[in-house]
């Protein structure tokens, strides 16, 4: 009996020691995770330094940065934390990364008008960021939704229209791409603000000081180009209301007419009201 009591005591102390060791390890892990979670890090993107907290990046754990700085994969001892100049380098575009970092901070992808959506899409893919549609707090537009491929509209049109559009697009390919990019950026910008519609206007250089470039306005003035743009947007489930205004001149009193005469050779502007 005495031996059995001694063995029980030994087993008890052994179990107690194991339990205490596990509690100590668990406490250390929590402390380490806490330090990692609130740690400030420097990210060097293409030579430009950005500073943020690991907690900010971990808001989206499925992204490249979220996984990289998660407490499970990122350990505070893995870097010389005493060195305030330690940086994590990415050979990417720093201008676009500024937009991406603000997305981590605010949860909203706010795209400047000058930014190419194609370039933004490439950076989002690299950092494994997927922008969801149907977000209750923000009516965002999927970048895939805005891949307005005018070539598909040409192929699916009638034989007569194919010939007509091929000729038109052969002459104005680069300008049409520019116009579609303007429309895409406008939609993305307004959607990032939580809005569900926007107006895209192209003003005549003859009538406005804030006008569209001559080449752009000349192309958008073509009826078939505007029809093509409307088709592309409607295929993507956007509601499109194209509008326009032409120069109006008063008739003389001698003619006995009081209304206006519209000169269809002198457009003032073309616009698209786009809803989603």
Coordinates of N, CA, C and O in Angstrom, one line a residue, residues 16-172:
X16 N 0.9 17.3 -12.5 CA 0.9 18.7 -12.1 C 2.0 19.5 -12.8 O 1.7 20.6 -13.3
X17 N 3.1 18.9 -12.9 CA 4.3 19.6 -13.6 C 4.0 19.8 -15.1 O 4.3 20.9 -15.6
X18 N 3.4 18.7 -15.7 CA 3.1 18.8 -17.1 C 2.1 19.9 -17.4 O 2.2 20.7 -18.3
X19 N 1.1 19.9 -16.5 CA 0.0 20.9 -16.6 C 0.5 22.4 -16.5 O 0.2 23.3 -17.2
X20 N 1.4 22.5 -15.5 CA 2.0 23.9 -15.3 C 2.9 24.3 -16.5 O 2.9 25.4 -16.9
X21 N 3.6 23.3 -17.0 CA 4.5 23.6 -18.2 C 3.6 24.0 -19.4 O 3.9 24.9 -20.2
X22 N 2.4 23.3 -19.6 CA 1.5 23.7 -20.6 C 0.9 25.0 -20.4 O 0.8 25.8 -21.4
X23 N 0.6 25.4 -19.2 CA 0.0 26.7 -18.9 C 1.1 27.8 -19.2 O 0.7 28.9 -19.7
X24 N 2.3 27.5 -18.8 CA 3.4 28.5 -19.0 C 3.6 28.7 -20.5 O 3.7 29.8 -21.0
X25 N 3.6 27.6 -21.3 CA 3.8 27.7 -22.7 C 2.6 28.4 -23.4 O 2.8 29.2 -24.3
X26 N 1.4 28.1 -22.9 CA 0.2 28.8 -23.4 C 0.3 30.3 -23.2 O -0.1 31.1 -24.0
X27 N 0.7 30.7 -21.9 CA 0.8 32.1 -21.6 C 1.8 32.8 -22.4 O 1.6 33.9 -22.9
X28 N 3.0 32.1 -22.6 CA 4.0 32.7 -23.5 C 3.6 32.9 -24.9 O 3.8 33.9 -25.6
X29 N 2.8 31.9 -25.4 CA 2.3 32.0 -26.8 C 1.3 33.1 -26.9 O 1.3 33.9 -27.9
X30 N 0.4 33.3 -25.9 CA -0.5 34.5 -25.9 C 0.2 35.8 -25.9 O -0.1 36.7 -26.6
X31 N 1.3 35.9 -25.0 CA 2.0 37.1 -25.0 C 2.7 37.4 -26.3 O 2.8 38.5 -26.8
X32 N 3.3 36.3 -26.9 CA 4.0 36.5 -28.2 C 3.0 36.9 -29.3 O 3.3 37.8 -30.1
X33 N 1.8 36.3 -29.3 CA 0.8 36.7 -30.3 C 0.4 38.1 -30.1 O 0.1 38.8 -31.0
X34 N 0.2 38.5 -28.8 CA -0.2 39.9 -28.5 C 0.9 40.9 -29.0 O 0.5 41.9 -29.6
X35 N 2.1 40.5 -28.8 CA 3.2 41.4 -29.3 C 3.2 41.5 -30.8 O 3.3 42.6 -31.4
X36 N 3.0 40.3 -31.4 CA 3.0 40.3 -32.9 C 1.8 41.0 -33.4 O 1.9 41.8 -34.4
X37 N 0.7 40.9 -32.8 CA -0.6 41.5 -33.2 C -0.4 43.1 -33.3 O -1.0 43.7 -34.1
X38 N 0.2 43.6 -32.3 CA 0.3 45.1 -32.1 C 1.6 45.6 -32.6 O 2.0 46.8 -32.3
X39 N 2.4 44.8 -33.4 CA 3.7 45.3 -33.8 C 3.7 46.2 -35.0 O 2.9 46.0 -35.9
X40 N 4.5 47.2 -35.0 CA 4.5 48.1 -36.1 C 5.6 47.6 -37.0 O 6.7 47.3 -36.6
X41 N 5.3 47.6 -38.3 CA 6.2 47.1 -39.3 C 6.4 48.1 -40.5 O 5.5 48.9 -40.7
X42 N 7.5 48.0 -41.1 CA 7.8 48.8 -42.3 C 7.8 47.9 -43.5 O 8.5 46.9 -43.5
X43 N 7.1 48.4 -44.6 CA 7.0 47.7 -45.8 C 7.6 48.5 -46.9 O 7.1 49.7 -47.1
X44 N 8.6 48.0 -47.6 CA 9.3 48.8 -48.6 C 8.7 48.3 -50.0 O 8.9 47.1 -50.3
X45 N 8.0 49.2 -50.7 CA 7.4 48.8 -51.9 C 8.0 49.6 -53.0 O 7.8 50.8 -53.1
X46 N 8.8 49.0 -53.8 CA 9.5 49.7 -55.0 C 10.3 50.9 -54.5 O 10.4 51.9 -55.3
X47 N 10.9 50.8 -53.3 CA 11.7 51.9 -52.8 C 11.0 52.9 -51.9 O 11.6 53.8 -51.3
X48 N 9.7 52.8 -51.8 CA 8.9 53.7 -50.9 C 8.5 53.0 -49.7 O 8.0 51.9 -49.7
X49 N 8.7 53.6 -48.5 CA 8.5 53.0 -47.2 C 7.1 53.3 -46.7 O 6.6 54.4 -46.7
X50 N 6.4 52.2 -46.3 CA 5.0 52.3 -45.7 C 5.1 51.7 -44.3 O 5.8 50.7 -44.1
X51 N 4.4 52.4 -43.4 CA 4.4 51.8 -42.0 C 3.0 51.6 -41.6 O 2.1 52.4 -41.9
X52 N 2.8 50.4 -40.9 CA 1.5 50.1 -40.4 C 1.6 49.1 -39.3 O 2.7 48.7 -38.9
X53 N 0.5 48.6 -38.8 CA 0.5 47.6 -37.7 C 0.1 46.2 -38.3 O -0.7 46.1 -39.2
X54 N 0.7 45.2 -37.7 CA 0.4 43.8 -38.1 C -1.1 43.6 -37.9 O -1.7 42.8 -38.7
X55 N -1.7 44.2 -36.9 CA -3.1 44.1 -36.6 C -4.0 44.5 -37.8 O -5.0 44.0 -38.2
X56 N -3.5 45.6 -38.4 CA -4.2 46.2 -39.6 C -4.2 45.2 -40.8 O -5.2 44.9 -41.4
X57 N -3.0 44.6 -41.0 CA -2.9 43.6 -42.1 C -3.6 42.3 -41.9 O -4.0 41.7 -42.8
X58 N -3.8 42.0 -40.6 CA -4.5 40.7 -40.3 C -6.0 40.8 -40.3 O -6.7 39.8 -40.1
X59 N -6.5 42.0 -40.7 CA -7.9 42.1 -40.9 C -8.4 41.2 -42.0 O -9.6 40.8 -42.0
X60 N -7.5 41.0 -43.0 CA -7.9 40.1 -44.1 C -6.9 39.0 -44.2 O -5.9 39.0 -44.9
X61 N -7.2 37.9 -43.4 CA -6.2 36.8 -43.2 C -5.9 36.0 -44.4 O -4.9 35.3 -44.5
X62 N -6.8 36.0 -45.4 CA -6.7 35.2 -46.6 C -5.8 35.9 -47.6 O -5.4 35.3 -48.7
X63 N -5.4 37.2 -47.4 CA -4.5 37.9 -48.4 C -3.1 37.6 -48.1 O -2.7 37.0 -47.1
X64 N -2.2 37.9 -49.0 CA -0.8 37.7 -48.9 C -0.2 38.3 -47.6 O 0.5 37.6 -46.9
X65 N -0.5 39.6 -47.4 CA 0.0 40.2 -46.2 C -0.6 39.7 -44.9 O 0.0 39.7 -43.9
X66 N -1.9 39.4 -45.0 CA -2.6 38.9 -43.9 C -2.0 37.5 -43.4 O -1.9 37.3 -42.2
X67 N -1.7 36.7 -44.3 CA -1.0 35.4 -44.0 C 0.4 35.6 -43.5 O 0.8 35.0 -42.6
X68 N 1.1 36.5 -44.2 CA 2.5 36.8 -43.8 C 2.6 37.3 -42.4 O 3.6 36.9 -41.7
X69 N 1.7 38.1 -41.9 CA 1.9 38.7 -40.6 C 0.9 38.2 -39.6 O 0.7 38.8 -38.5
X70 N 0.2 37.1 -39.9 CA -0.6 36.4 -38.9 C 0.2 35.9 -37.7 O 1.3 35.5 -37.9
X71 N -0.4 35.9 -36.5 CA 0.4 35.4 -35.4 C 0.9 33.9 -35.5 O 1.9 33.5 -35.0
X72 N 0.2 33.1 -36.3 CA 0.5 31.7 -36.5 C 1.8 31.6 -37.3 O 2.6 30.7 -37.1
X73 N 1.9 32.5 -38.3 CA 3.1 32.3 -39.3 C 4.2 33.3 -39.0 O 5.3 33.1 -39.4
X74 N 3.9 34.4 -38.4 CA 4.8 35.5 -38.2 C 5.3 35.5 -36.7 O 4.4 35.7 -35.8
X75 N 6.5 35.3 -36.4 CA 7.0 35.3 -35.1 C 7.9 36.5 -34.8 O 8.7 36.9 -35.7
X76 N 7.7 37.1 -33.7 CA 8.4 38.3 -33.4 C 9.9 38.1 -33.3 O 10.7 39.0 -33.6
X77 N 10.3 36.9 -33.0 CA 11.8 36.6 -32.9 C 12.4 36.3 -34.3 O 13.6 36.1 -34.4
X78 N 11.5 36.3 -35.4 CA 12.1 36.0 -36.7 C 12.7 37.2 -37.4 O 13.3 37.0 -38.4
X79 N 12.6 38.4 -36.7 CA 13.2 39.6 -37.3 C 14.0 40.2 -36.2 O 13.7 40.1 -35.0
X80 N 15.0 41.0 -36.5 CA 15.7 41.8 -35.5 C 14.9 42.9 -35.1 O 15.0 44.1 -35.6
X81 N 14.0 42.7 -34.2 CA 13.0 43.8 -33.8 C 13.7 44.9 -33.1 O 13.2 46.0 -32.9
X82 N 15.0 44.7 -32.6 CA 15.7 45.9 -32.1 C 16.1 46.9 -33.1 O 16.4 48.0 -32.9
X83 N 16.1 46.4 -34.4 CA 16.5 47.2 -35.5 C 15.3 48.0 -36.0 O 14.4 47.4 -36.7
X84 N 15.2 49.3 -35.8 CA 14.0 50.1 -36.2 C 14.0 50.3 -37.7 O 13.0 50.7 -38.2
X85 N 15.1 50.0 -38.4 CA 15.1 50.2 -39.9 C 14.8 48.9 -40.6 O 14.9 48.9 -41.9
X86 N 14.4 47.8 -40.0 CA 14.2 46.6 -40.7 C 12.9 46.7 -41.5 O 11.9 47.3 -41.1
X87 N 13.0 46.3 -42.8 CA 11.9 46.4 -43.8 C 11.6 45.1 -44.5 O 12.5 44.2 -44.6
X88 N 10.4 45.0 -44.9 CA 9.9 43.9 -45.8 C 9.8 44.4 -47.2 O 9.0 45.3 -47.4
X89 N 10.5 43.9 -48.1 CA 10.6 44.5 -49.4 C 9.7 43.8 -50.4 O 9.7 42.5 -50.5
X90 N 9.0 44.5 -51.3 CA 8.2 44.0 -52.4 C 8.5 44.8 -53.6 O 8.4 46.1 -53.6
X91 N 8.9 44.2 -54.7 CA 9.2 44.9 -55.9 C 8.0 45.1 -56.7 O 7.7 44.5 -57.8
X92 N 7.1 46.0 -56.2 CA 5.8 46.3 -56.8 C 5.6 47.8 -57.0 O 6.5 48.6 -56.6
X93 N 4.5 48.2 -57.5 CA 4.2 49.6 -57.8 C 3.8 50.3 -56.5 O 2.7 50.0 -55.9
X94 N 4.6 51.3 -55.9 CA 4.2 51.9 -54.7 C 3.0 52.8 -54.7 O 2.3 53.0 -53.7
X95 N 2.6 53.3 -55.9 CA 1.5 54.2 -56.0 C 0.2 53.4 -55.9 O -0.7 53.8 -55.2
X96 N 0.2 52.2 -56.4 CA -1.0 51.3 -56.3 C -1.0 50.7 -54.9 O -2.1 50.5 -54.3
X97 N 0.2 50.4 -54.3 CA 0.2 49.9 -52.9 C -0.5 50.8 -51.9 O -1.0 50.4 -50.9
X98 N -0.3 52.1 -52.2 CA -1.0 53.1 -51.3 C -2.5 52.9 -51.2 O -3.1 53.0 -50.2
X99 N -3.1 52.6 -52.4 CA -4.5 52.3 -52.4 C -4.8 51.0 -51.7 O -5.8 50.9 -51.0
X100 N -4.0 50.0 -51.9 CA -4.2 48.7 -51.3 C -4.1 48.8 -49.8 O -4.9 48.2 -49.0
X101 N -3.1 49.5 -49.3 CA -2.9 49.7 -47.8 C -4.1 50.4 -47.2 O -4.5 50.1 -46.1
X102 N -4.6 51.4 -47.9 CA -5.8 52.1 -47.4 C -7.0 51.2 -47.4 O -7.9 51.3 -46.5
X103 N -7.0 50.2 -48.3 CA -8.1 49.2 -48.2 C -8.0 48.4 -46.9 O -9.0 48.1 -46.3
X104 N -6.8 48.0 -46.5 CA -6.6 47.3 -45.2 C -7.1 48.2 -44.1 O -7.7 47.7 -43.1
X105 N -6.8 49.5 -44.2 CA -7.2 50.4 -43.1 C -8.6 50.7 -43.0 O -9.2 50.8 -41.9
X106 N -9.3 50.9 -44.1 CA -10.7 51.4 -44.1 C -11.7 50.4 -44.6 O -12.9 50.5 -44.3
X107 N -11.2 49.3 -45.3 CA -12.2 48.3 -45.8 C -12.8 48.8 -47.1 O -13.8 48.1 -47.6
X108 N -12.3 49.9 -47.7 CA -12.9 50.4 -48.9 C -11.8 50.6 -49.9 O -10.7 51.1 -49.6
X109 N -12.1 50.2 -51.2 CA -11.1 50.3 -52.2 C -11.4 51.6 -53.0 O -12.3 51.6 -53.8
X110 N -10.7 52.6 -52.7 CA -10.9 53.9 -53.3 C -9.9 54.2 -54.4 O -8.7 54.3 -54.1
X111 N -10.3 54.2 -55.6 CA -9.4 54.2 -56.8 C -9.3 55.6 -57.4 O -10.3 56.2 -57.8
X112 N -8.1 56.2 -57.4 CA -8.0 57.6 -58.1 C -8.3 57.5 -59.5 O -8.2 56.5 -60.2
X113 N -8.7 58.6 -60.1 CA -9.2 58.7 -61.5 C -8.0 58.3 -62.4 O -8.2 57.8 -63.5
X114 N -6.8 58.7 -62.1 CA -5.6 58.5 -63.0 C -5.2 57.0 -63.0 O -4.5 56.7 -63.9
X115 N -5.6 56.2 -62.1 CA -5.1 54.9 -62.0 C -5.7 53.9 -63.0 O -7.0 53.9 -63.2
X116 N -4.9 53.1 -63.7 CA -5.4 52.1 -64.6 C -6.0 50.9 -63.9 O -5.3 50.4 -63.0
X117 N -7.2 50.5 -64.2 CA -7.8 49.4 -63.5 C -7.1 48.1 -63.8 O -7.0 47.2 -63.0
X118 N -6.5 48.0 -65.0 CA -5.7 46.8 -65.4 C -4.5 46.7 -64.5 O -4.2 45.6 -64.0
X119 N -3.8 47.8 -64.2 CA -2.6 47.7 -63.3 C -3.1 47.4 -61.9 O -2.4 46.6 -61.2
X120 N -4.2 48.0 -61.5 CA -4.7 47.8 -60.1 C -5.0 46.3 -60.0 O -4.7 45.7 -58.9
X121 N -5.7 45.8 -61.0 CA -6.1 44.4 -60.9 C -4.9 43.4 -60.8 O -5.0 42.4 -60.0
X122 N -3.8 43.7 -61.5 CA -2.6 42.9 -61.4 C -2.0 43.0 -59.9 O -1.6 41.9 -59.4
X123 N -2.0 44.1 -59.3 CA -1.5 44.3 -57.9 C -2.4 43.5 -56.9 O -1.9 42.9 -56.0
X124 N -3.7 43.6 -57.1 CA -4.7 42.9 -56.3 C -4.5 41.4 -56.4 O -4.5 40.7 -55.3
X125 N -4.2 40.9 -57.6 CA -3.9 39.5 -57.7 C -2.7 39.1 -57.0 O -2.6 38.0 -56.4
X126 N -1.6 39.9 -57.1 CA -0.3 39.6 -56.5 C -0.5 39.5 -55.0 O 0.0 38.6 -54.3
X127 N -1.3 40.5 -54.4 CA -1.4 40.5 -52.9 C -2.6 39.6 -52.5 O -3.0 39.7 -51.3
X128 N -3.2 38.8 -53.4 CA -4.3 37.9 -53.1 C -5.5 38.5 -52.5 O -6.0 38.0 -51.5
X129 N -5.9 39.7 -53.0 CA -7.0 40.4 -52.5 C -8.2 40.2 -53.5 O -8.1 40.5 -54.7
X130 N -9.3 39.8 -53.0 CA -10.5 39.7 -53.8 C -11.6 40.6 -53.2 O -11.9 40.6 -52.1
X131 N -12.0 41.5 -54.1 CA -13.0 42.5 -53.7 C -14.4 41.9 -53.9 O -14.8 41.5 -55.1
X132 N -15.2 41.8 -52.9 CA -16.5 41.1 -53.0 C -17.5 42.1 -53.4 O -17.5 43.3 -53.0
X133 N -18.5 41.6 -54.2 CA -19.7 42.5 -54.5 C -20.7 42.1 -53.5 O -20.7 41.1 -52.8
X134 N -21.7 43.0 -53.4 CA -22.8 42.8 -52.4 C -22.5 43.1 -51.0 O -23.2 42.6 -50.1
X135 N -21.4 43.8 -50.7 CA -21.1 44.2 -49.4 C -22.1 45.1 -48.8 O -22.4 46.1 -49.5
X136 N -22.8 44.8 -47.7 CA -23.8 45.6 -47.2 C -23.4 47.0 -46.9 O -24.2 48.0 -46.9
X137 N -22.1 47.2 -46.5 CA -21.6 48.6 -46.2 C -21.1 49.4 -47.4 O -20.8 50.5 -47.3
X138 N -21.0 48.7 -48.5 CA -20.3 49.4 -49.6 C -20.7 48.7 -50.9 O -20.4 47.5 -51.1
X139 N -21.3 49.4 -51.8 CA -21.8 48.8 -53.1 C -20.6 48.9 -54.1 O -20.5 49.6 -55.0
X140 N -19.6 48.0 -53.8 CA -18.4 47.9 -54.7 C -18.8 47.2 -56.0 O -19.7 46.5 -56.1
X141 N -17.9 47.5 -57.0 CA -18.0 46.9 -58.3 C -16.8 46.0 -58.5 O -15.7 46.4 -58.3
X142 N -17.1 44.7 -58.8 CA -16.0 43.8 -59.1 C -15.2 44.2 -60.3 O -15.8 44.7 -61.3
X143 N -13.9 44.1 -60.2 CA -13.0 44.5 -61.3 C -13.2 43.6 -62.5 O -13.1 44.0 -63.6
X144 N -13.6 42.3 -62.2 CA -13.9 41.5 -63.4 C -15.1 41.9 -64.1 O -15.2 41.8 -65.3
X145 N -16.1 42.5 -63.4 CA -17.3 43.0 -64.0 C -17.0 44.2 -64.9 O -17.7 44.4 -65.9
X146 N -15.9 44.9 -64.6 CA -15.6 46.0 -65.4 C -14.6 45.7 -66.6 O -14.0 46.6 -67.2
X147 N -14.4 44.4 -66.9 CA -13.5 44.1 -68.0 C -14.4 44.2 -69.3 O -14.9 43.2 -69.8
X148 N -14.5 45.4 -69.7 CA -15.4 45.7 -70.9 C -14.6 45.3 -72.2 O -13.8 46.1 -72.7
X149 N -14.9 44.1 -72.7 CA -14.2 43.7 -73.9 C -15.0 44.0 -75.1 O -16.0 43.3 -75.4
X150 N -14.7 45.0 -75.8 CA -15.5 45.4 -77.0 C -15.4 44.4 -78.1 O -16.3 44.3 -79.0
X151 N -14.3 43.6 -78.2 CA -14.2 42.6 -79.2 C -15.3 41.6 -79.2 O -15.8 41.1 -80.3
X152 N -15.8 41.2 -78.0 CA -16.9 40.2 -77.9 C -18.1 40.8 -78.6 O -18.9 40.1 -79.3
X153 N -18.4 42.0 -78.4 CA -19.6 42.7 -79.0 C -19.5 42.7 -80.5 O -20.5 42.6 -81.2
X154 N -18.3 42.8 -81.0 CA -18.1 42.7 -82.5 C -18.4 41.3 -83.0 O -19.1 41.2 -84.0
X155 N -17.9 40.3 -82.4 CA -18.0 39.0 -82.8 C -19.5 38.5 -82.8 O -19.9 37.7 -83.6
X156 N -20.2 39.0 -81.8 CA -21.6 38.5 -81.6 C -22.6 39.3 -82.4 O -23.8 39.0 -82.3
X157 N -22.2 40.3 -83.1 CA -23.1 41.1 -83.8 C -23.4 40.5 -85.2 O -22.8 39.5 -85.6
X158 N -24.4 41.1 -85.9 CA -24.7 40.6 -87.2 C -23.6 40.8 -88.2 O -22.6 41.6 -87.9
X159 N -23.7 40.2 -89.4 CA -22.6 40.3 -90.4 C -22.4 41.7 -90.8 O -21.3 42.2 -91.0
X160 N -23.5 42.4 -91.0 CA -23.4 43.8 -91.5 C -22.7 44.7 -90.4 O -21.8 45.4 -90.7
X161 N -23.1 44.5 -89.2 CA -22.6 45.3 -88.1 C -21.1 44.9 -87.9 O -20.3 45.7 -87.5
X162 N -20.8 43.6 -88.1 CA -19.4 43.2 -87.9 C -18.5 44.0 -88.8 O -17.4 44.5 -88.4
X163 N -18.9 44.1 -90.1 CA -18.0 44.8 -91.1 C -17.9 46.2 -90.7 O -16.8 46.8 -90.7
X164 N -19.0 46.8 -90.3 CA -19.1 48.2 -89.9 C -18.2 48.5 -88.7 O -17.4 49.4 -88.6
X165 N -18.4 47.6 -87.7 CA -17.6 47.8 -86.4 C -16.2 47.5 -86.6 O -15.3 48.2 -86.0
X166 N -15.8 46.5 -87.3 CA -14.4 46.2 -87.6 C -13.7 47.4 -88.1 O -12.6 47.8 -87.7
X167 N -14.3 48.1 -89.1 CA -13.7 49.2 -89.7 C -13.6 50.4 -88.7 O -12.6 51.1 -88.6
X168 N -14.7 50.6 -88.0 CA -14.7 51.7 -87.0 C -13.6 51.5 -85.9 O -12.9 52.4 -85.5
X169 N -13.5 50.2 -85.4 CA -12.6 50.0 -84.3 C -11.2 49.9 -84.8 O -10.2 50.2 -84.0
X170 N -11.0 49.5 -86.0 CA -9.6 49.5 -86.6 C -9.0 51.0 -86.6 O -7.8 51.2 -86.3
X171 N -9.9 51.9 -86.8 CA -9.5 53.3 -86.8 C -9.3 53.9 -85.4 O -8.5 54.8 -85.2
X172 N -10.2 53.5 -84.5 CA -10.3 54.2 -83.2 C -10.0 53.2 -82.0 O -10.5 53.5 -80.9

